[in-house]
Short mmCIF file of C-alpha atoms and ligand atoms in Angstrom, two decimals:
data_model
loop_
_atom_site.label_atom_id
_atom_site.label_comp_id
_atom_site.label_asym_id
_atom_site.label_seq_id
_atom_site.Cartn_x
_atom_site.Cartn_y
_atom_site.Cartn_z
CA UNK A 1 0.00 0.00 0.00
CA UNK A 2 1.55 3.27 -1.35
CA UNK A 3 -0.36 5.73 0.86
CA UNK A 4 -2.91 5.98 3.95
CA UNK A 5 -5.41 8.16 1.84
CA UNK A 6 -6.07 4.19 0.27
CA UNK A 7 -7.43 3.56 3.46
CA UNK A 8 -10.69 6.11 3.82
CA UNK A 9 -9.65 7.89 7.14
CA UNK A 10 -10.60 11.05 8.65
CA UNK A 11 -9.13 14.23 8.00
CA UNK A 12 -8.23 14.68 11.68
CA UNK A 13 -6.30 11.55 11.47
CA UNK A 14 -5.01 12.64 8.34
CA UNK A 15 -3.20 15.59 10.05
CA UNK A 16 -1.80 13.46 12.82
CA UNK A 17 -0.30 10.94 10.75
CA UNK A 18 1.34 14.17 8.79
CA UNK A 19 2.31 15.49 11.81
CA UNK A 20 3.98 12.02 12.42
CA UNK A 21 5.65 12.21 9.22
CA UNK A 22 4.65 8.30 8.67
CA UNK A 23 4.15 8.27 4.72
CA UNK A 24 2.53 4.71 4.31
CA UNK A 25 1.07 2.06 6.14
CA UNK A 26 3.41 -0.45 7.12
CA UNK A 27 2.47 -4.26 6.45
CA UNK A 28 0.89 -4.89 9.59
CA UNK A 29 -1.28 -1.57 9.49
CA UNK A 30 -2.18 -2.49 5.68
CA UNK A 31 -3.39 -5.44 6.93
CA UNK A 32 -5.35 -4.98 9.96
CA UNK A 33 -7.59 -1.89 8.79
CA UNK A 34 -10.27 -3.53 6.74
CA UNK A 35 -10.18 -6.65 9.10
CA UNK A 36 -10.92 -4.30 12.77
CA UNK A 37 -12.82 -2.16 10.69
CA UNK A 38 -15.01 -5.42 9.29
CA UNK A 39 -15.93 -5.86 13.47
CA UNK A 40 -14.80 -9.60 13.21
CA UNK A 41 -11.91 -10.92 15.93
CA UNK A 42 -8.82 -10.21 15.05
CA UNK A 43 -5.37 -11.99 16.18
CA UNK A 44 -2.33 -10.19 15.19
CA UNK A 45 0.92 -12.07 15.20
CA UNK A 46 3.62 -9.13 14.79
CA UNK A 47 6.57 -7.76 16.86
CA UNK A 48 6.84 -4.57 17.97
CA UNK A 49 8.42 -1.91 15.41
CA UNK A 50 6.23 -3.40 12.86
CA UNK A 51 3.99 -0.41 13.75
CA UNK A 52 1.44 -2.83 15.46
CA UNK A 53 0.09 -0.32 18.00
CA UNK A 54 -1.05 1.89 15.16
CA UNK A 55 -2.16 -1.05 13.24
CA UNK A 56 -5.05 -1.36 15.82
CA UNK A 57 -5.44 2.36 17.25
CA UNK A 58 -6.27 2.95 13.53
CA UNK A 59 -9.02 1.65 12.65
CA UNK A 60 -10.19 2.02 16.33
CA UNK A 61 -10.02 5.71 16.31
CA UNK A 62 -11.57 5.68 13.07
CA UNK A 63 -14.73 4.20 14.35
CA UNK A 64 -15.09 5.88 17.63
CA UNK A 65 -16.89 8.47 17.59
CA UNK A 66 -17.77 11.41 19.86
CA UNK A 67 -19.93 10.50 22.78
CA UNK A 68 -20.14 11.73 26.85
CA UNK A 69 -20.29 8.15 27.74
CA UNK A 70 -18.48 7.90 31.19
CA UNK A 71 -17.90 4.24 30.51
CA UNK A 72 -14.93 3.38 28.07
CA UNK A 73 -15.70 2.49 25.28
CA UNK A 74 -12.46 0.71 24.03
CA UNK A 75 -9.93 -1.37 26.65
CA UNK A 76 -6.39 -2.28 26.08
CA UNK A 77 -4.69 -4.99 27.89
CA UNK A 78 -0.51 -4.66 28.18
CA UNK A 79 1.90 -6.65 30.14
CA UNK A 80 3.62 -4.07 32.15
CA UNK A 81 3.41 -0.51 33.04
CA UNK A 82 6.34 1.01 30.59
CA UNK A 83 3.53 -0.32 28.23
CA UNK A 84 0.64 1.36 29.82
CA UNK A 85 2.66 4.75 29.04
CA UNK A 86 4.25 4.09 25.73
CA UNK A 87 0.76 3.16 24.63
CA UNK A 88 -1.24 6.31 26.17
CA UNK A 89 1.35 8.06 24.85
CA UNK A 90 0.95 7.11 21.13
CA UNK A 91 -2.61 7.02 21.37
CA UNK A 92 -2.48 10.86 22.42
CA UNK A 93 -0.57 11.19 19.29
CA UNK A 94 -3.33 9.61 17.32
CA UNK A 95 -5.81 11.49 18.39
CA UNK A 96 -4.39 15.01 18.76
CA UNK A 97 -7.15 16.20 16.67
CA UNK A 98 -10.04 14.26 17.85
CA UNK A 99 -11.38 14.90 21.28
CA UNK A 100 -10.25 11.04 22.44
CA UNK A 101 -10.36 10.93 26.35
CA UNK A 102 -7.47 8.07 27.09
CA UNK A 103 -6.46 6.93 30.80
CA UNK A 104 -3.69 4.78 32.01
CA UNK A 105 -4.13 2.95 34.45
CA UNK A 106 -0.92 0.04 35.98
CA UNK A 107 -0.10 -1.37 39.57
CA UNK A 108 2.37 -0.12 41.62
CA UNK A 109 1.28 3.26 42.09
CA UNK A 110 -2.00 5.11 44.33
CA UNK A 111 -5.17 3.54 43.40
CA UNK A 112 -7.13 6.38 44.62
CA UNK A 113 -5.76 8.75 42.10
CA UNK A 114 -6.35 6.43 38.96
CA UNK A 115 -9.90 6.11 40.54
CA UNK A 116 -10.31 9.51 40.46
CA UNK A 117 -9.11 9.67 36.43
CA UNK A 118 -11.03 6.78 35.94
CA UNK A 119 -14.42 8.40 37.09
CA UNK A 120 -14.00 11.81 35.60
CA UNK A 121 -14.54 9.47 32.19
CA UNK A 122 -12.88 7.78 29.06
CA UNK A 123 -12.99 6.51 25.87
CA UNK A 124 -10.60 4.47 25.93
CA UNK A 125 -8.51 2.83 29.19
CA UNK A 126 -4.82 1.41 28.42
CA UNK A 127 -4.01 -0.66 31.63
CA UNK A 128 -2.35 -3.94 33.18
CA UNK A 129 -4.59 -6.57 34.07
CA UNK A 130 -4.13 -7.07 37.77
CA UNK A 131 -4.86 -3.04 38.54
CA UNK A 132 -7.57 -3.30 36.23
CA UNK A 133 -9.15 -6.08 37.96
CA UNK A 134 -8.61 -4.22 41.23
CA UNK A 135 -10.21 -1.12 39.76
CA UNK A 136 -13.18 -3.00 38.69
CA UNK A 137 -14.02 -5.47 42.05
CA UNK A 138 -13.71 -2.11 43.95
CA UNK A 139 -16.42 -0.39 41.28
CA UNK A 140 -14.44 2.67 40.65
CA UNK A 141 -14.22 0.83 36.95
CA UNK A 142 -17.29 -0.23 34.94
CA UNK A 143 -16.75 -2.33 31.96
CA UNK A 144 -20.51 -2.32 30.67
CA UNK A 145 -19.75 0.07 27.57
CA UNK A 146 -16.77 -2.36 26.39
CA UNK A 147 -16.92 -2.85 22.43
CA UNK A 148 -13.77 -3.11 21.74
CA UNK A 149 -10.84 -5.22 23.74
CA UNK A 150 -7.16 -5.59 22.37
CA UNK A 151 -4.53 -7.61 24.19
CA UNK A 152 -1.06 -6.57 23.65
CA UNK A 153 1.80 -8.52 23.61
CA UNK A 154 0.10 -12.10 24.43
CA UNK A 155 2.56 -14.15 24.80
CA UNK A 156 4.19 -12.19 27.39
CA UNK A 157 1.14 -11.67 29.49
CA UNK A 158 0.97 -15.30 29.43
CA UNK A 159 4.14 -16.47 30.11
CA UNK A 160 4.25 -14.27 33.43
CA UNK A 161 1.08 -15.70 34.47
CA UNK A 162 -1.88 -13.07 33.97
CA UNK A 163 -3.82 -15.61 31.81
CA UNK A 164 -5.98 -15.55 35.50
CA UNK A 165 -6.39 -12.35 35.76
CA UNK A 166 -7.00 -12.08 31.90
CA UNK A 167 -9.69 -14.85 32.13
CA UNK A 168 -11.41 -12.69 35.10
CA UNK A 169 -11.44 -9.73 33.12
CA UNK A 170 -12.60 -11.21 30.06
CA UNK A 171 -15.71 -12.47 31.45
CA UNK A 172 -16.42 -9.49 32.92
CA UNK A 173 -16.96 -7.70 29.53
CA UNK A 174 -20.20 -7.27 27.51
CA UNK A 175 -20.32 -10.73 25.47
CA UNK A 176 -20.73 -8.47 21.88
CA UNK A 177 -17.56 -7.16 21.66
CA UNK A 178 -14.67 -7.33 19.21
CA UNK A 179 -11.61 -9.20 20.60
CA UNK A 180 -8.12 -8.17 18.65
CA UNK A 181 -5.04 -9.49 20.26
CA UNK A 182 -1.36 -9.41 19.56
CA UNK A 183 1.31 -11.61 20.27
CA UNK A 184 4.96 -12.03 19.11
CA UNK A 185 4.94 -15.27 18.40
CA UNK A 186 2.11 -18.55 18.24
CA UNK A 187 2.41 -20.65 22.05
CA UNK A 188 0.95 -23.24 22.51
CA UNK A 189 -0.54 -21.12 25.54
CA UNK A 190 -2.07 -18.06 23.08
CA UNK A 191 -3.97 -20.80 21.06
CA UNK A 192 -5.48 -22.19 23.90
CA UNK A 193 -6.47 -18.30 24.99
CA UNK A 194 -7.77 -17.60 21.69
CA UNK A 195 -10.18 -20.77 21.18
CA UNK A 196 -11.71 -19.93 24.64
CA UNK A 197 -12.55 -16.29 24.10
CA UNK A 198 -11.95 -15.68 20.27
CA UNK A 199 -15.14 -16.34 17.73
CA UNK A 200 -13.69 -17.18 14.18
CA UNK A 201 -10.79 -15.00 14.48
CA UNK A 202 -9.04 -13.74 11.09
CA UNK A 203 -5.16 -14.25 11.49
CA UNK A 204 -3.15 -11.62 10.32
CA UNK A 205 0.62 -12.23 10.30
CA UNK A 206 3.83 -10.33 9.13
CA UNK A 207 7.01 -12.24 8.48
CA UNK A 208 8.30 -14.45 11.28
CA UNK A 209 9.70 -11.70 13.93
CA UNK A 210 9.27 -8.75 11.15
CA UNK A 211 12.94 -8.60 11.47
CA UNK A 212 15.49 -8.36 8.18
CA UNK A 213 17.77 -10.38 9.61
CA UNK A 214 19.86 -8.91 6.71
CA UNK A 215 20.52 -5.49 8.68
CA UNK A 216 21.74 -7.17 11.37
CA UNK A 217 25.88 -8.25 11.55
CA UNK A 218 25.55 -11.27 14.07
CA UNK A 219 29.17 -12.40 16.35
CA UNK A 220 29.77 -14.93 18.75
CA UNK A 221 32.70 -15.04 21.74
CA UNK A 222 33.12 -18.30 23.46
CA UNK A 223 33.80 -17.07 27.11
CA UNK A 224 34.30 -19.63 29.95
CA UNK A 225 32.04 -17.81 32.78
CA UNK A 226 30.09 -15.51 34.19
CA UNK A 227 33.15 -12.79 35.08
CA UNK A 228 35.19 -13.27 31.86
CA UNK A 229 31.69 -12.68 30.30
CA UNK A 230 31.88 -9.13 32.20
CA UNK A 231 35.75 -8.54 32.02
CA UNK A 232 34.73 -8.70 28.17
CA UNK A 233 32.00 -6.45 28.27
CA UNK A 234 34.04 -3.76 29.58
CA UNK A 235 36.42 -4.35 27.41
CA UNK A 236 34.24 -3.71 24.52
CA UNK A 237 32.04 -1.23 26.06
CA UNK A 238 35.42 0.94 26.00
CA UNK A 239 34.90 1.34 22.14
CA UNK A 240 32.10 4.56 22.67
CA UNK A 241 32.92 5.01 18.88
CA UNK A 242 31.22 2.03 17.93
CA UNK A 243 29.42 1.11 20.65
CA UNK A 244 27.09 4.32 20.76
CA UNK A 245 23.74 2.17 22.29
CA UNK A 246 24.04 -0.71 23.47
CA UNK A 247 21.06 -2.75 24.90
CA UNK A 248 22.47 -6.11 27.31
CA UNK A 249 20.14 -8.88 27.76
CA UNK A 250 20.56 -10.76 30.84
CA UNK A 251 18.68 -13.92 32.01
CA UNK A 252 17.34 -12.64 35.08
CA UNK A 253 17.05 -10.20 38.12
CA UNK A 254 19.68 -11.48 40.28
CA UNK A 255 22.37 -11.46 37.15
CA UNK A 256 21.24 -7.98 36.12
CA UNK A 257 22.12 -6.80 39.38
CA UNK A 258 25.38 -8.59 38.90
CA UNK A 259 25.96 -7.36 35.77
CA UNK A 260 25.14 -4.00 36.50
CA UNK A 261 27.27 -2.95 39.57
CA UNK A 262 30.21 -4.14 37.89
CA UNK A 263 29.67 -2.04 34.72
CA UNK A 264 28.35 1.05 37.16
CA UNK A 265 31.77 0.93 38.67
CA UNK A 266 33.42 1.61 35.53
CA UNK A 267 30.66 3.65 33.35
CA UNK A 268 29.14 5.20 35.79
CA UNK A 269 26.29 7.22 35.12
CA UNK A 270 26.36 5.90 31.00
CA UNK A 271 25.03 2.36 32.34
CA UNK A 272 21.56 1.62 33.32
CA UNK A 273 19.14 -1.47 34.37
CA UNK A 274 15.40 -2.79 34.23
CA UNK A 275 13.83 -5.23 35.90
CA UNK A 276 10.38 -5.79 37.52
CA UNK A 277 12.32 -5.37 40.99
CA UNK A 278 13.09 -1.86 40.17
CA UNK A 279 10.92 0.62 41.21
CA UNK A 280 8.22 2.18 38.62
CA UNK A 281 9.71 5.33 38.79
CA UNK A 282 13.49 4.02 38.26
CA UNK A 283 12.61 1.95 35.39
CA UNK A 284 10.85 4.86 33.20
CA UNK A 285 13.90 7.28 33.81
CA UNK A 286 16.25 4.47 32.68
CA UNK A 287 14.25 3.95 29.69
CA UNK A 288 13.78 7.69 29.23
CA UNK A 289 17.42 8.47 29.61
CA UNK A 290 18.44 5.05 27.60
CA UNK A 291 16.30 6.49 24.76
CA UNK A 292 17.67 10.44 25.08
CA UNK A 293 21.14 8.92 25.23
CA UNK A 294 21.95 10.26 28.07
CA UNK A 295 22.55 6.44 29.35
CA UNK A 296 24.61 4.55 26.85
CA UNK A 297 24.37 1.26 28.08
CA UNK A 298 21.21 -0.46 29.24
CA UNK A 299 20.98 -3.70 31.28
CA UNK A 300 17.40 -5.75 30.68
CA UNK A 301 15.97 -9.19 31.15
CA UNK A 302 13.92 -10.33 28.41
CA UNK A 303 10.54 -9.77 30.51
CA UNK A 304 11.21 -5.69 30.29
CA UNK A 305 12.33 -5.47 27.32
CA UNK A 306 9.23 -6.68 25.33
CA UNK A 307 7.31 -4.23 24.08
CA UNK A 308 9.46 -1.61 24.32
CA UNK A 309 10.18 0.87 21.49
CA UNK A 310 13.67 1.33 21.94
CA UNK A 311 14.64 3.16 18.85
CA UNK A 312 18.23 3.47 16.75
CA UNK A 313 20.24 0.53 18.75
CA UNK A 314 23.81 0.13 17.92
CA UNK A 315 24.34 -3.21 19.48
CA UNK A 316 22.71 -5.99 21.37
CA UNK A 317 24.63 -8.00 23.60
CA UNK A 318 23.21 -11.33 24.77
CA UNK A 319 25.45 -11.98 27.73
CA UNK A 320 23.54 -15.22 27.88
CA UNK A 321 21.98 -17.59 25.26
CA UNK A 322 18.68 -17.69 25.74
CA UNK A 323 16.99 -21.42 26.04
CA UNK A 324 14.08 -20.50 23.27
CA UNK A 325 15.31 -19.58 19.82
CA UNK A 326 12.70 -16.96 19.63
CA UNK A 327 14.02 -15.06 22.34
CA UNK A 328 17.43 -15.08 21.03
CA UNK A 329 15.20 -13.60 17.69
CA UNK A 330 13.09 -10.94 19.64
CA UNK A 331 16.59 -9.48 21.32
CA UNK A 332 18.55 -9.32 18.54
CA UNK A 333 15.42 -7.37 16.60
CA UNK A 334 16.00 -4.46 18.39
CA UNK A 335 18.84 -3.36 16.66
CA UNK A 336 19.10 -3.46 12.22
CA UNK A 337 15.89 -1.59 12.48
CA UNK A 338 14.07 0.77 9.87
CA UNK A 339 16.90 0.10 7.47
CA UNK A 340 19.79 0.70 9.76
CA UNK A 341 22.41 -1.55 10.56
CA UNK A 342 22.93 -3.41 13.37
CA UNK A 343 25.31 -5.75 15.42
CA UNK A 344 24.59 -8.61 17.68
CA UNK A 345 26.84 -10.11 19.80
CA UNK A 346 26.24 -13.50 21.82
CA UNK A 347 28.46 -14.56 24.68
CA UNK A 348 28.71 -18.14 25.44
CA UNK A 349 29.89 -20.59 27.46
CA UNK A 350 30.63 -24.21 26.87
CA UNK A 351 27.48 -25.43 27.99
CA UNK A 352 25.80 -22.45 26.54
CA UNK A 353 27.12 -24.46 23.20
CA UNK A 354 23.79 -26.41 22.42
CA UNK A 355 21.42 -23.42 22.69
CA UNK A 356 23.33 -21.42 20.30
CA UNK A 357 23.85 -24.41 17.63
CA UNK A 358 19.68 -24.28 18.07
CA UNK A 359 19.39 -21.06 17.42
CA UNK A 360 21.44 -21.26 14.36
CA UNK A 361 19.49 -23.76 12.58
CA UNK A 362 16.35 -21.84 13.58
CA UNK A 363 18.04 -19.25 11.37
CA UNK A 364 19.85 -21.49 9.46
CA UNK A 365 23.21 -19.49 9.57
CA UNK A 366 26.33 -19.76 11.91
CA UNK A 367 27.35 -16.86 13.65
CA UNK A 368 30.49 -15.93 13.27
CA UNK A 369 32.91 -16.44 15.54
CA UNK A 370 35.40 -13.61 17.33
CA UNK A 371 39.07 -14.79 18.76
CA UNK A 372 38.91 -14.14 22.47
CA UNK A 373 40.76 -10.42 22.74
CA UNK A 374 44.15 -11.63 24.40
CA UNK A 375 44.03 -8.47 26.70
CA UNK A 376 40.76 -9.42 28.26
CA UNK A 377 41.84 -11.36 31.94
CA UNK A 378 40.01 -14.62 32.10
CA UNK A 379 38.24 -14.72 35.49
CA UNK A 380 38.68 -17.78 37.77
CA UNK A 381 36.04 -16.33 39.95
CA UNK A 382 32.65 -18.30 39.78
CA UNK A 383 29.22 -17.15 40.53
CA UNK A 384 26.98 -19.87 42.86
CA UNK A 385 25.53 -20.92 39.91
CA UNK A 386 29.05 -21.82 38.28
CA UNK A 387 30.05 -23.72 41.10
CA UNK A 388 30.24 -27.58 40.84
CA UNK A 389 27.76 -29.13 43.41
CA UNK A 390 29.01 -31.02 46.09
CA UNK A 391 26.16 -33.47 47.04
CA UNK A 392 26.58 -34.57 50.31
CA UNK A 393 25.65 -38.28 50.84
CA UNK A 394 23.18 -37.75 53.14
CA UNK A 395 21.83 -34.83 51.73
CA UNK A 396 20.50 -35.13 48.34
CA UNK A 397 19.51 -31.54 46.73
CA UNK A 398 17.94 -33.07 43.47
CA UNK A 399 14.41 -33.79 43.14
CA UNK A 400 15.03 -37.16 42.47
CA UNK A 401 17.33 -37.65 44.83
CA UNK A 402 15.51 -36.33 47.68
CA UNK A 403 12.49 -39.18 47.52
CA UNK A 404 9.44 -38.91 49.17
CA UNK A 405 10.24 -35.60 51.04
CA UNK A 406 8.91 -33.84 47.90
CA UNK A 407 6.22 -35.38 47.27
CA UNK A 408 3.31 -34.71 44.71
CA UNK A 409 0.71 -32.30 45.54
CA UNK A 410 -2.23 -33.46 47.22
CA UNK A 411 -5.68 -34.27 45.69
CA UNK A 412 -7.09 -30.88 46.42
CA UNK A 413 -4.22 -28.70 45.41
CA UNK A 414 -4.04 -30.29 41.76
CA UNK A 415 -5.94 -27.79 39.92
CA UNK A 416 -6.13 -29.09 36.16
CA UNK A 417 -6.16 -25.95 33.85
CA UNK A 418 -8.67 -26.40 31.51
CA UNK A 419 -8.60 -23.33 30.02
CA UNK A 420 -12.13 -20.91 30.19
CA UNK A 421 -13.14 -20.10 33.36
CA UNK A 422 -14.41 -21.66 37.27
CA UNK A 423 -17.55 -20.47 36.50
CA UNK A 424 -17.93 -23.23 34.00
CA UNK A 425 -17.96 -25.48 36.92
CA UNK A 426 -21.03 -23.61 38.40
CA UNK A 427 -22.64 -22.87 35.28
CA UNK A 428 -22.73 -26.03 34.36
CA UNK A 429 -25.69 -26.91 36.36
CA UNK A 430 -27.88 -24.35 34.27
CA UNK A 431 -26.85 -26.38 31.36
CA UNK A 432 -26.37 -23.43 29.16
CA UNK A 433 -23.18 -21.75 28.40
CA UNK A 434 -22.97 -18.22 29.97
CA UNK A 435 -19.90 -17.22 28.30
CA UNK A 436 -17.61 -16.99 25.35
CA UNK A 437 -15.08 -19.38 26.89
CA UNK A 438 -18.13 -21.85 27.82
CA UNK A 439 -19.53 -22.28 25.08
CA UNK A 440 -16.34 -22.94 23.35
CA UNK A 441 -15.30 -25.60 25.52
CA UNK A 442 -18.46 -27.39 25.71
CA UNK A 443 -18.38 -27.34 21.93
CA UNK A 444 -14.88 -28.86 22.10
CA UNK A 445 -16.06 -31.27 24.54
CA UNK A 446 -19.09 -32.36 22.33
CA UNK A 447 -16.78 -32.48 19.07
CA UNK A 448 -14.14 -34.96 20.89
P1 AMP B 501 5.21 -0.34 17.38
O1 AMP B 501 5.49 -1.59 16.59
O2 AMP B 501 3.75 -0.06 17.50
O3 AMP B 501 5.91 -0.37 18.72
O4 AMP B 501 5.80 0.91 16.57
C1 AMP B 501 7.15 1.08 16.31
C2 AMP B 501 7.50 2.51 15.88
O5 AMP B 501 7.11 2.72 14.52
C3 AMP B 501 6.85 3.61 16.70
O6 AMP B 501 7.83 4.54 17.06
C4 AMP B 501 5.86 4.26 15.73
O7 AMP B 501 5.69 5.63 16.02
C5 AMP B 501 6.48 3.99 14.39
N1 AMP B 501 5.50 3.85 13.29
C6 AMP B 501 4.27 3.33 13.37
N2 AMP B 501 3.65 3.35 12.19
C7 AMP B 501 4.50 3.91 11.30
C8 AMP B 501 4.42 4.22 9.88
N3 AMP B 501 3.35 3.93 9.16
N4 AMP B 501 5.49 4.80 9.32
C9 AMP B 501 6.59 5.09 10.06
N5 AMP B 501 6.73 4.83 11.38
C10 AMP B 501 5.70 4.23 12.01
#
């Protein structure tokens, strides 16, 4: 599609897109219009910086129209609460010349104020799930007027465990609604939340990770541990030439930590880090700062990263190899983007060696390997994890090992997920599905 006049939209979106200086619809946008526009469900299987958020604020602008409904009209779901803002924030943009009311609304922060937003009225509400349950068992929050739901970044809200809290909220909407998700990638997981809530969903997808793998100049060091990984780093980091933004993925809280008060001690103020232990506040200066670049270096774990629009990245580093291909795929995406180059570098250890030879077939290339800089000190320093395990005899640590002292839950705390919601269990009784996610699973249950 050569231009957004192809697509029939209002002058007032007209002028924000110019004043965006976007000149076409990307792909995904393309795409998505005529199927959110058609009312059907919608599931969206694109990355971000394929333009996705526009590719469903679109055609949702488009057909909301003026009204001094209190209500909203419109909800968006989103993992975490740099979300929440990055999404309110774009949405503004949207609608700078429409009179769109939007509210964010995310955990972490006073409840009473976002009741008070939440009451003076919206259109549209951009939250995470668990405040926006909160909101809504404590009635500051009525749902009644939903027509429209999107779920952002699927996969992610599933993977750290809202699908609850998504279930809860989902049943709590009117049942004629349009449902429009998006996810990074197809789980196992998001096709057993879309055939409980989605009716005959049109699939619209954009090239496995949307990411030209072409853009992006992909190296490898074999490093023995965890401290040679970081006497590396800082060897590299030195380069502020090259290395002008540099985005570190880390497998988890504790090593971002790690990771982070080594580099702090010799970058100071041009390192950063996210993770969900940080506070709210800490985390949107980082990114703030990260993307002014006025940090240099950020630390992340996968978890905080998704989502995020981190714009004109010089380098990733994967300081670890991540277990799932895909992940190794969404972190090196961030850099090689809108047409720039990119470099990715992946440190690993020898019994990192399997993950990465998965990887490669996944993208059927080899990375190519760097020598090991000879003025880089290899660390005999171990972190717990990197110790070798000294099992005592009597003192087994595995699971296996340890016999009947872990034993399997009892009867009554098995729960057995079978997707939908408790209520079926209740509902059952009336013999008539109440619900989207009911009536789907009875309809599985009569097919099998
Ligand atoms: P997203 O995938 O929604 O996170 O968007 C990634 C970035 O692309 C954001 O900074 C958008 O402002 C930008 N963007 C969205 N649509 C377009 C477009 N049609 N042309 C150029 N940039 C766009």
């Amino acid at each position: 599609m050569e231009s957004f006049n192809e697509l029939n939209i209002s002058k007032q979106m007209q002028y924000a897109i110019a004043d965006l200086g976007f000149e076409k619809p990307t792909p995904i946008q393309a795409r998505s219009f005529s199927v959110i526009m058609s009312g059907t469900d919608m599931v969206g299987i694109a990355q971000t910086g394929t333009g996705k958020t526009f590719a469903y604020m679109l055609p949702i602008l488009q057909d909301l129209k003026f009204s001094k409904e209190t209500n909203p009209r419109v909800l968006v779901m989103v993992p975490t609460r740099e979300l929440v803002l990055q999404v309110v924030e774009e949405i503004e943009k949207f609608g700078k010349y429409s009179s769109i009311r939007v509210i964010g609304v995310f955990g972490g922060t006073n409840i009473n104020r976002q009741k008070e937003a939440v009451a003076e009225g919206a259109d549209i509400i951009v939250a995470t799930p668990g405040r926006l349950y909160d909101l809504v068992v404590s009635r500051a929050l009525q749902l009644k007027a939903i027509k429209k739901v999107v779920i952002d970044e699927v996969d992610v809200m599933l993977d750290l465990g809202f699908r609850f809290q998504l279930t809860n909220i989902l049943e709590l909407l009117p049942t004629k609604r349009q449902n429009i998700m998006f996810s990074a990638t197809m789980t196992d997981d998001v096709n057993v939340f879309i055939h409980d809530f989605f009716i005959a969903p049109k699939t619209v997808s954009v090239a496995v990770s949307g990411t030209p793998l072409e853009n992006i100049s992909q190296f490898a060091y074999a490093v023995p541990n965890f401290y040679t990984k970081a006497n590396l780093l800082k060897h590299l980091l030195q380069n502020e030439n090259d290395f002008k933004k540099v985005l570190i993925f880390v497998p988890n809280k504790k090593s971002a930590d790690l990771l982070f008060d080594i580099l702090d001690e010799y970058f100071g103020s041009e390192v950063a880090v996210i993770h969900s232990n940080k506070t709210q506040n800490y985390r949107i200066r980082s990114i703030e700062n990260f993307n002014a670049k006025k940090t240099r270096i950020l630390v992340t774990t996968d978890v905080m990263a998704r989502g995020l629009d981190l714009d004109q990245i010089s380098h990733v580093i994967n300081f670890d190899v991540p277990n799932f291909p895909e992940n190794y795929m969404h972190r090196i995406g961030r850099t090689g983007r809108a047409e720039q180059e990119g470099t990715a570098i992946l440190l690993y250890t020898e019994k990192e060696q399997d993950a990465k030879a998965t990887i490669e077939g996944l993208m059927n290339l080899k990375i190519a390997k760097l020598e090991f800089p000879k003025e880089v000190e290899i660390s005999k320093q171990l972190t717990y994890e990197e110790q070798p395990q000294v099992v005592e005899i009597n003192n087994p640590t595995s699971a296996e090992e340890a016999g009947p002292a872990f034993h399997e839950k009892k009867a009554k705390n098995k729960k057995e997920n079978l997707g939908g919601s408790y209520k079926r269990i209740i509902k059952q009784k009336y013999k008539k599905p109440k619900t989207r996610g009911d009536k789907n699973f009875r309809k599985n249950k009569r097919g099998k």
